[in-house]
Amino acid sequence: MERAVAFYVDVLGCTVEKRRDDLGLVHLRAGASLIDLVTPDGPLGRQGGALPGAEGRNVDHLCLRVEPFDEAGIRALMARHGVALHGDVQNNFGAEGYGPSIYLSDPDGNTVELKGPAA
């Protein structure tokens, strides 16, 4: 859990909103949204089945809106933290229309999309 929290806070800029150790849950603030991280051995995690891996995932990906979308800055930040990016920036469709996006993986193998504003 602490490795995941550190990634989302130190690398992606989220903040810890609230901890629920009794549930094995950490709420992370990402702008106007929350990301809930759950330990696999806590009360909530035990309900969720297998952990993500090569043979299956519990979610396709998480998308975080980034503005301004500074490709060079994103690449430099990820390089400083040793985080590999999955390919080049692409113009992908999202909630606001087409715009730049790039993908990476969190420490547990979940895919994260960093999405810029629609063109």
Coordinates of C-alpha atoms in Angstrom, one line a residue:
M1 CA 0.0 0.0 0.0
E2 CA 2.7 2.5 0.9
R3 CA 4.5 1.9 -2.3
A4 CA 1.3 2.7 -4.3
V5 CA 0.5 5.7 -2.1
A6 CA 4.0 7.1 -2.7
F7 CA 3.7 6.6 -6.4
Y8 CA 0.3 8.4 -6.7
V9 CA 1.5 11.2 -4.3
D10 CA 5.1 11.7 -5.3
V11 CA 4.9 11.0 -9.0
L12 CA 1.4 11.9 -10.0
G13 CA 0.8 14.7 -7.5
C14 CA -2.3 13.3 -5.7
T15 CA -2.8 14.0 -2.0
V16 CA -4.0 11.7 0.8
E17 CA -7.5 12.7 1.6
K18 CA -8.3 10.1 4.2
R19 CA -7.1 6.8 5.5
R20 CA -9.4 4.0 6.6
D21 CA -7.0 1.4 8.1
D22 CA -9.9 -0.6 9.4
L23 CA -10.9 -1.2 5.8
G24 CA -7.5 -1.3 4.3
L25 CA -8.4 1.8 2.3
V26 CA -6.7 5.1 1.3
H27 CA -8.6 7.9 -0.5
L28 CA -6.3 9.9 -2.7
R29 CA -7.4 13.3 -4.1
A30 CA -6.8 13.8 -7.8
G31 CA -8.3 17.2 -8.6
A32 CA -12.1 17.0 -8.2
S33 CA -11.9 13.2 -8.0
L34 CA -10.9 10.5 -5.6
I35 CA -8.8 7.4 -6.2
D36 CA -9.4 4.7 -3.7
L37 CA -6.5 2.3 -3.1
V38 CA -7.4 -1.0 -1.3
T39 CA -5.0 -3.5 0.3
P40 CA -5.7 -7.1 -0.9
D41 CA -5.7 -8.5 2.6
G42 CA -8.1 -5.9 4.1
P43 CA -11.9 -6.3 4.4
L44 CA -12.6 -4.6 1.1
G45 CA -9.7 -6.2 -0.8
R46 CA -10.7 -9.7 0.2
Q47 CA -14.0 -9.1 -1.7
G48 CA -12.3 -8.2 -4.9
G49 CA -10.9 -11.4 -6.2
A50 CA -7.4 -11.9 -7.7
L51 CA -4.9 -9.0 -8.0
P52 CA -4.2 -7.5 -11.4
G53 CA -1.5 -9.4 -13.4
A54 CA -0.6 -10.7 -16.8
E55 CA -3.5 -13.1 -16.8
G56 CA -6.2 -10.7 -15.8
R57 CA -7.1 -7.2 -14.6
N58 CA -9.6 -5.7 -12.3
V59 CA -9.8 -2.5 -14.3
D60 CA -8.7 -1.6 -17.9
H61 CA -7.1 1.7 -16.9
L62 CA -7.4 4.9 -14.9
C63 CA -7.4 8.2 -16.7
L64 CA -6.2 11.4 -15.1
R65 CA -6.7 14.8 -16.8
V66 CA -3.5 16.9 -16.9
E67 CA -3.5 20.6 -17.8
P68 CA -1.3 21.9 -19.1
F69 CA -0.3 18.8 -21.0
D70 CA 3.5 19.2 -21.2
E71 CA 4.9 16.2 -22.9
A72 CA 8.5 17.1 -22.2
G73 CA 7.7 17.8 -18.6
I74 CA 5.8 14.5 -18.2
R75 CA 8.7 12.6 -19.8
A76 CA 11.3 14.3 -17.5
L77 CA 9.2 13.7 -14.4
M78 CA 8.7 10.0 -15.2
A79 CA 12.4 9.6 -16.0
R80 CA 13.4 11.1 -12.6
H81 CA 11.1 8.5 -10.9
G82 CA 12.2 5.6 -13.1
V83 CA 8.7 5.2 -14.6
A84 CA 8.6 3.9 -18.1
L85 CA 6.0 5.3 -20.5
H86 CA 4.1 3.1 -22.9
G87 CA 4.9 4.5 -26.3
D88 CA 4.5 8.0 -27.6
V89 CA 1.8 10.6 -27.1
Q90 CA -1.3 9.8 -29.1
N91 CA -4.4 11.8 -30.0
N92 CA -7.1 9.7 -28.2
F93 CA -10.8 10.1 -27.6
G94 CA -11.9 10.8 -24.0
A95 CA -14.6 12.4 -21.9
E96 CA -14.0 15.8 -23.5
G97 CA -13.2 14.7 -27.0
Y98 CA -9.9 14.0 -28.8
G99 CA -6.7 15.2 -27.1
P100 CA -3.2 14.1 -26.2
S101 CA -2.6 11.1 -24.0
I102 CA 0.2 8.9 -22.8
Y103 CA 0.2 5.7 -20.8
L104 CA 2.2 4.3 -17.9
S105 CA 1.9 1.7 -15.2
D106 CA 1.6 2.1 -11.5
P107 CA 3.8 0.0 -9.2
D108 CA 1.1 -2.7 -9.1
G109 CA 0.8 -3.0 -12.9
N110 CA -2.4 -0.9 -13.3
T111 CA -2.4 1.2 -16.5
V112 CA -2.7 5.0 -16.0
E113 CA -3.5 7.3 -18.8
L114 CA -2.4 11.0 -18.5
K115 CA -4.8 12.9 -20.7
G116 CA -4.5 16.5 -21.9
P117 CA -7.3 18.8 -22.8
A118 CA -9.4 18.3 -26.0
A119 CA -8.1 20.0 -29.1

